[in-house]
CSV table of C-alpha atoms in Angstrom, one decimal:
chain,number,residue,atom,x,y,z
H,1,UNK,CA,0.0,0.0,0.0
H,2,UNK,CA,1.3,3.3,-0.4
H,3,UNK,CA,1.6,5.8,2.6
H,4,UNK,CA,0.9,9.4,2.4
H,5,UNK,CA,3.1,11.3,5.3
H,6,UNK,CA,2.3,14.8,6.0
H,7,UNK,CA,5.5,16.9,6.5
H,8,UNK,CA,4.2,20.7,5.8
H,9,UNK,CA,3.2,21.6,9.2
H,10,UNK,CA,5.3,24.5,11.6
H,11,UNK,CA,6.3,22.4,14.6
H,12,UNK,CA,5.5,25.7,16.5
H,13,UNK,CA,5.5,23.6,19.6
H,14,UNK,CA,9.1,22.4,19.1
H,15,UNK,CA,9.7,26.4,17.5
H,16,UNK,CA,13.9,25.6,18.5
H,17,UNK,CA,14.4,23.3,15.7
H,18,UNK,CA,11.9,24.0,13.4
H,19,UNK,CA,12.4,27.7,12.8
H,20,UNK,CA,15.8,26.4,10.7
H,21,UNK,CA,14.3,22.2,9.4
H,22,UNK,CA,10.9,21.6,8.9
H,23,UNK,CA,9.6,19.1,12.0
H,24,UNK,CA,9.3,16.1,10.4
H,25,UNK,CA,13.2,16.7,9.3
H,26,UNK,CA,14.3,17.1,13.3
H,27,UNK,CA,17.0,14.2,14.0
H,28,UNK,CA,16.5,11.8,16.4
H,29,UNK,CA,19.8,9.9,16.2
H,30,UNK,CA,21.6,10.1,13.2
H,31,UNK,CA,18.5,10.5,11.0
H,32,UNK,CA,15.5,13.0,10.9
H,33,UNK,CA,12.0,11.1,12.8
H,34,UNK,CA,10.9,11.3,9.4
H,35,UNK,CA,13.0,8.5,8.3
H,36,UNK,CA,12.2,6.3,11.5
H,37,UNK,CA,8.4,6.6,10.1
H,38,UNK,CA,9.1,5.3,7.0
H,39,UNK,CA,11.3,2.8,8.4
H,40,UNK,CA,8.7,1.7,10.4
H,41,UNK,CA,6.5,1.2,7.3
H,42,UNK,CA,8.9,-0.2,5.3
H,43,UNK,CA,9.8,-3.2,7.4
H,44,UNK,CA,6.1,-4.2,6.9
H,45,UNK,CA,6.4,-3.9,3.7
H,46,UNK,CA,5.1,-0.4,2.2
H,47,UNK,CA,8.1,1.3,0.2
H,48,UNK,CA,6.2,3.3,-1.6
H,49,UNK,CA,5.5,7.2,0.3
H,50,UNK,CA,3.6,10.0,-1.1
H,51,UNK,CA,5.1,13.3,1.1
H,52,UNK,CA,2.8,16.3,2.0
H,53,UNK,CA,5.5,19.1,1.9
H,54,UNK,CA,4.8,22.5,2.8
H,55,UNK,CA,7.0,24.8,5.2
H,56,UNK,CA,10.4,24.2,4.2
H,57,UNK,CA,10.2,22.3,1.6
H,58,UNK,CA,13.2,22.3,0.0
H,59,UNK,CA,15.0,21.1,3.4
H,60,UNK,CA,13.1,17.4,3.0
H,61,UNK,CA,13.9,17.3,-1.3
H,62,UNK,CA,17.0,17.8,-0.7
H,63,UNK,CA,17.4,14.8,1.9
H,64,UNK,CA,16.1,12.9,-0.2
H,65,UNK,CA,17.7,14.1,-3.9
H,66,UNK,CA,21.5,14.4,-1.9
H,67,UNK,CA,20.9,10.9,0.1
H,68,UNK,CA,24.0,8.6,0.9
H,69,UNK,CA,23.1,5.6,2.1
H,70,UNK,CA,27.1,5.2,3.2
H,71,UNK,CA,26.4,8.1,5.9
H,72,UNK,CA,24.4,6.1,7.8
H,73,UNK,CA,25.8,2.1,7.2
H,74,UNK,CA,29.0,0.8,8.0
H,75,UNK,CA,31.4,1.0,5.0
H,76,UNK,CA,35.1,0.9,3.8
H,77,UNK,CA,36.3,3.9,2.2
H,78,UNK,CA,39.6,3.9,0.2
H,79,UNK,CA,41.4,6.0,-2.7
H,80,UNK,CA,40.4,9.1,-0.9
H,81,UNK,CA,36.9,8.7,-0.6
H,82,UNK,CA,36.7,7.9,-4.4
H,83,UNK,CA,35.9,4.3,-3.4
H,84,UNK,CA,32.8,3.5,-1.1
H,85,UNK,CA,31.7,-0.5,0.0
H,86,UNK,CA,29.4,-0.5,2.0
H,87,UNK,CA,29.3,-4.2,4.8
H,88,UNK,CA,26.0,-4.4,4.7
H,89,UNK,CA,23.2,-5.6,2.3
H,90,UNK,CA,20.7,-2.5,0.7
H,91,UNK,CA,17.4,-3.4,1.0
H,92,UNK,CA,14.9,-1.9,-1.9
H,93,UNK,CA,14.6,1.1,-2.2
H,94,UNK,CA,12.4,3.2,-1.5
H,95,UNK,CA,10.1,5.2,-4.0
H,96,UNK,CA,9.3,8.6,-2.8
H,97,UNK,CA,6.8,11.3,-4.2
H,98,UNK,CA,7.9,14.7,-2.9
H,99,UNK,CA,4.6,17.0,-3.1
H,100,UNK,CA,4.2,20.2,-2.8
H,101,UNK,CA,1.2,21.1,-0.9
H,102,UNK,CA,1.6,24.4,0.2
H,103,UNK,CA,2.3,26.1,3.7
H,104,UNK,CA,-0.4,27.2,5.1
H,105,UNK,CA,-2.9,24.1,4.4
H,106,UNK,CA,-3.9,21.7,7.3
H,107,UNK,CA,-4.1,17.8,7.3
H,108,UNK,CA,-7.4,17.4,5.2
H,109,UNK,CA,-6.1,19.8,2.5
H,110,UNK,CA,-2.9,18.5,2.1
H,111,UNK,CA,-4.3,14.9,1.8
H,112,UNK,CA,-7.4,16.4,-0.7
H,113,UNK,CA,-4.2,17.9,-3.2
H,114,UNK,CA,-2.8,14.3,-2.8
H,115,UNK,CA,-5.9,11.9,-3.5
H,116,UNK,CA,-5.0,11.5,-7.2
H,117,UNK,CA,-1.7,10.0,-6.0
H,118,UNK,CA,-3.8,7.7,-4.3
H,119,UNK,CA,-6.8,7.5,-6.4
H,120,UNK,CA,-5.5,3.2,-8.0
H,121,UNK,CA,-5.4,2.1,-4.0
H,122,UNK,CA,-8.4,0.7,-2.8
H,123,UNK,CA,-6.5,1.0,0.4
H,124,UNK,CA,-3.3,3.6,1.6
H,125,UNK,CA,-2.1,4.6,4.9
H,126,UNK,CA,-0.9,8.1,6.4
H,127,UNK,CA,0.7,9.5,9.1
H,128,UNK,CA,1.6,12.7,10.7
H,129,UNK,CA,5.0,12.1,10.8
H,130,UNK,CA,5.9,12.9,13.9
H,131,UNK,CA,5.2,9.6,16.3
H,132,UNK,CA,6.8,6.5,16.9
H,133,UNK,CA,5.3,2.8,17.7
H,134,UNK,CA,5.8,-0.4,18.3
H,135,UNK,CA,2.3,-1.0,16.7
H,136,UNK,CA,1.7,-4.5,15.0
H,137,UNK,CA,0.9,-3.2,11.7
H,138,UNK,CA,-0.2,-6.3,10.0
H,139,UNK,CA,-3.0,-6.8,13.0
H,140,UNK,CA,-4.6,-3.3,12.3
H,141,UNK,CA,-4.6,-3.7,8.9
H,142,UNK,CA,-6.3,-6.7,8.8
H,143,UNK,CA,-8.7,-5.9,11.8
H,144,UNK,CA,-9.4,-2.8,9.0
H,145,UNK,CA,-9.9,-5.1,6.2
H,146,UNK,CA,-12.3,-7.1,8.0
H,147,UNK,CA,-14.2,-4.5,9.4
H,148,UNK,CA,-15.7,-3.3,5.6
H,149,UNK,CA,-15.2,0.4,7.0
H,150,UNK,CA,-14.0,3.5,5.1
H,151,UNK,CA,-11.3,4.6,7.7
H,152,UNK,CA,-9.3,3.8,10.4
H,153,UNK,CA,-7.1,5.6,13.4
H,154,UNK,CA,-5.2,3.8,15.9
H,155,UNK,CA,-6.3,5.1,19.4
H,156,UNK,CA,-3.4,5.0,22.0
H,157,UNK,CA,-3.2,6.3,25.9
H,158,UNK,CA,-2.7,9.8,26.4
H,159,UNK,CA,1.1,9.8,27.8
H,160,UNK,CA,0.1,12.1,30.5
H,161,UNK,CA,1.6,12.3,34.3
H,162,UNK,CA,-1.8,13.5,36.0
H,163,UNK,CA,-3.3,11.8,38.1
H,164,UNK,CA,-7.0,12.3,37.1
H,165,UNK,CA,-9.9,13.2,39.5
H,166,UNK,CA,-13.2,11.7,39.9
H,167,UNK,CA,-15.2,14.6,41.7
H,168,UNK,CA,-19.3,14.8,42.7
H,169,UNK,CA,-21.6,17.6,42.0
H,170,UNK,CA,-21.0,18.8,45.6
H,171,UNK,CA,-17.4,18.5,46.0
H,172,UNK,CA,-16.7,15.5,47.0
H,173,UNK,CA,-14.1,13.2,45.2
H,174,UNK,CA,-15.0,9.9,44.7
H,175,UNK,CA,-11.4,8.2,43.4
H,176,UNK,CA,-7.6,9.6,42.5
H,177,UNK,CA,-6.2,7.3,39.6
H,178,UNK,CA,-3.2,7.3,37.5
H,179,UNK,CA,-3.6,8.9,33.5
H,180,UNK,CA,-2.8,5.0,32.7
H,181,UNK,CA,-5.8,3.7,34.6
H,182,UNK,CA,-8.4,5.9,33.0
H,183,UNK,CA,-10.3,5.2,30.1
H,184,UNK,CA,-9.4,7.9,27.7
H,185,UNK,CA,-8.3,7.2,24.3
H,186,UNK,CA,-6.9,9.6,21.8
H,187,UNK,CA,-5.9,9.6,18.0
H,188,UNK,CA,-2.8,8.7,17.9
H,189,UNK,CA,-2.0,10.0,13.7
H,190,UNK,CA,-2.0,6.2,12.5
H,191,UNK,CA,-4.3,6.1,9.8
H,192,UNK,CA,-5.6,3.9,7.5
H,193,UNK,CA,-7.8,4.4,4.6
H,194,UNK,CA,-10.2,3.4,1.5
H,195,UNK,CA,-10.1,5.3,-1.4
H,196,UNK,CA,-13.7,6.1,-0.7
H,197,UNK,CA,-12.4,8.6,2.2
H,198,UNK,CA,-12.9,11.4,-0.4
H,199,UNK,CA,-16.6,10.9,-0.5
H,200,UNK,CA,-16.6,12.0,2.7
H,201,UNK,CA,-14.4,15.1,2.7
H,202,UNK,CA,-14.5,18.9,1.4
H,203,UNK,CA,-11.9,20.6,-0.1
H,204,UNK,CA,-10.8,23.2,3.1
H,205,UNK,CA,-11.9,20.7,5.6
H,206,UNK,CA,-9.9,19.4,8.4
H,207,UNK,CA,-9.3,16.0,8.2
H,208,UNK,CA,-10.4,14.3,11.9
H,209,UNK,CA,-13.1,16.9,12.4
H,210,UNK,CA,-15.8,17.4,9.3
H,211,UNK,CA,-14.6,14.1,7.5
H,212,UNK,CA,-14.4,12.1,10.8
H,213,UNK,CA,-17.9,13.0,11.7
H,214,UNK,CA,-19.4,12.1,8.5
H,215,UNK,CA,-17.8,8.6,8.9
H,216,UNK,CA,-19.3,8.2,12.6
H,217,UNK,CA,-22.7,9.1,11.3
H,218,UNK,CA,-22.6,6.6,8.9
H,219,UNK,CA,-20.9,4.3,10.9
H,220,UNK,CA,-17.5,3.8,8.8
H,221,UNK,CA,-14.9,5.0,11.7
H,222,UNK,CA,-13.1,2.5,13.4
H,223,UNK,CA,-10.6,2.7,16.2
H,224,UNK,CA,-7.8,0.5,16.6
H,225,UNK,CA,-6.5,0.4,20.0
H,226,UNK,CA,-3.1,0.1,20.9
H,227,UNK,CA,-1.7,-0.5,24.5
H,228,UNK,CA,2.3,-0.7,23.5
H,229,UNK,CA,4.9,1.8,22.5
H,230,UNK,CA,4.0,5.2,21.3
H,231,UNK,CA,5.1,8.7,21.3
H,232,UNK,CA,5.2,11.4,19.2
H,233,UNK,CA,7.6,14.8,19.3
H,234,UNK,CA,5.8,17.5,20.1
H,235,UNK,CA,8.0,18.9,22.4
H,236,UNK,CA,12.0,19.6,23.1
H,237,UNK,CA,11.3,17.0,26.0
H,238,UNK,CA,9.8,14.5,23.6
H,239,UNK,CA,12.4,14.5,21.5
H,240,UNK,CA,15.4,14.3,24.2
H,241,UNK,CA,12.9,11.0,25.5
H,242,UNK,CA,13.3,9.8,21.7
H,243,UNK,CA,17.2,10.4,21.6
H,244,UNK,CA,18.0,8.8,24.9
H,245,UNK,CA,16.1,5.8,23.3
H,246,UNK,CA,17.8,5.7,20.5
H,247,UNK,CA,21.6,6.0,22.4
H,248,UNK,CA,20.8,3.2,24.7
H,249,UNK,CA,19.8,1.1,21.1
H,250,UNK,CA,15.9,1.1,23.0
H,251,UNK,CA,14.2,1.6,19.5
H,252,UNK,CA,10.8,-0.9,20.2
H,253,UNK,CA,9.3,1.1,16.3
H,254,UNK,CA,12.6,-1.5,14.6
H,255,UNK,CA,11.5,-5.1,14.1
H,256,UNK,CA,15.5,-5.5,13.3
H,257,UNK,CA,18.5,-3.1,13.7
H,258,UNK,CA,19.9,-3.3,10.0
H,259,UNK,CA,20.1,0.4,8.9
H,260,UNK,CA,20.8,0.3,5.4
H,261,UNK,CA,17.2,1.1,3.8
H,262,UNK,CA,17.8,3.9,1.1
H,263,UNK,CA,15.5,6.0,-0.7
H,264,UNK,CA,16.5,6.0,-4.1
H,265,UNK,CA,13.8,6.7,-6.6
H,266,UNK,CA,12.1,9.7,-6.1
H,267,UNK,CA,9.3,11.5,-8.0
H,268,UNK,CA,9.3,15.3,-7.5
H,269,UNK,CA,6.5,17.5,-8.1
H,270,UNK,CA,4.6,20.5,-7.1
């Protein structure tokens, strides 16, 4: 299936880094988050990305035209750097469409100036581009397929430190429990899709609120819900969280530890 990443947004939340990269282009490691998304897809299988660009988007072509798989993989390098071999195997590459879809558009827009990129699927995925799991992707995807519906988001727990309140009409509070313990679910920018998704949206429309209520009325909204591994980088914090991971070689989003995966065929276009 092909996967449809949205990497236009600000990141005025994480303004540090994203006033000089675009936030899906942030490194976490040796590599921008971006790539640990599409890593994630790739290992099940789905090599084949359309990108949502917008702010910044020359910063994420040129990853992508300039990319060096040797940067990243172990290698021997001999008659002055003339000569690269690199130790390890390349697995396909990837095929990337680089898409313009303006700056200031949100999510629903920039997949609406997409959907003919998408328009052969009967089914694609998408993704923010800023979150990281351990999700078993196979599972949703077939829980999807089964369920006949139009669209799909995988619900996680709110990673929150509160402890949540349970409080009568007079006052009185009736139970203190953890964030973990409560039954609060949230979107957590996993998607999957039919191509029949456009049936329900309007160009200007953001995706997960006009859309999204059209598919609960006629009930073709499903929620996948995952207990394991997730966080996305919203934050300065976030992303320190996500580097300390990645140091101690805790990645739980890698089903194996072999870097090499390359982008090599890229579409561009505006």
């Amino acid at each position: 299936m092909k996967v449809v990443l949205f990497c236009g947004g600000l990141g005025t939340r994480i303004r540090e880094y994203s006033e000089s990269v675009p936030k899906p282009m942030i490194p976490v490691g040796h590599q921008p988050i971006l790539w640990h998304v599409m890593n994630y897809y790739s290992q099940y299988g789905h090599r084949d990305f359309v990108l949502c660009l917008g702010y910044k988007a020359n910063v994420v072509k040129e990853f992508f035209l300039n990319y060096k798989p040797q940067a990243y993989a172990d290698c021997v390098v001999s008659r002055y750097g003339s000569k690269v071999e690199l130790l390890s195997e390349i697995k396909d590459d990837w095929r990337v469409s680089l898409i313009d879809t303006g700056i200031w558009r949100n999510i629903g827009q920039r997949l609406w100036a997409v959907r003919e990129h998408v328009a052969d699927e009967e089914m694609f995925l998408a993704n923010y581009s800023d979150g990281l799991t351990d999700l078993n992707l196979d599972e949703a995807v077939e829980a999807f397929k089964k369920s006949g519906k139009v669209g799909c988001f995988v619900a996680i727990r709110p990673p929150l430190t509160y402890h949540l309140a349970d409080i009568d009409t007079d006052g009185r509070v009736r139970e203190f429990r953890s964030s973990d313990r409560s039954d609060i679910w949230i979107n957590g920018g996993y998607f999957i899709f039919r191509r029949e998704i456009f049936d329900y949206m309007r160009e200007g429309e953001e995706l997960v609120l006009e859309p999204f209520k059209r598919l609960i009325e006629a009930d073709q909204l499903m929620a996948f819900k995952h207990e394991g591994f997730w966080r996305s980088m919203d934050t300065l914090r976030d992303r320190q969280i996500l580097e300390d991971m990645v140091e101690q070689g805790n990645m739980p989003w890698r089903l194996s530890h072999d870097l090499t995966d390359r982008p090599a065929a890229v579409v561009a276009g505006e």
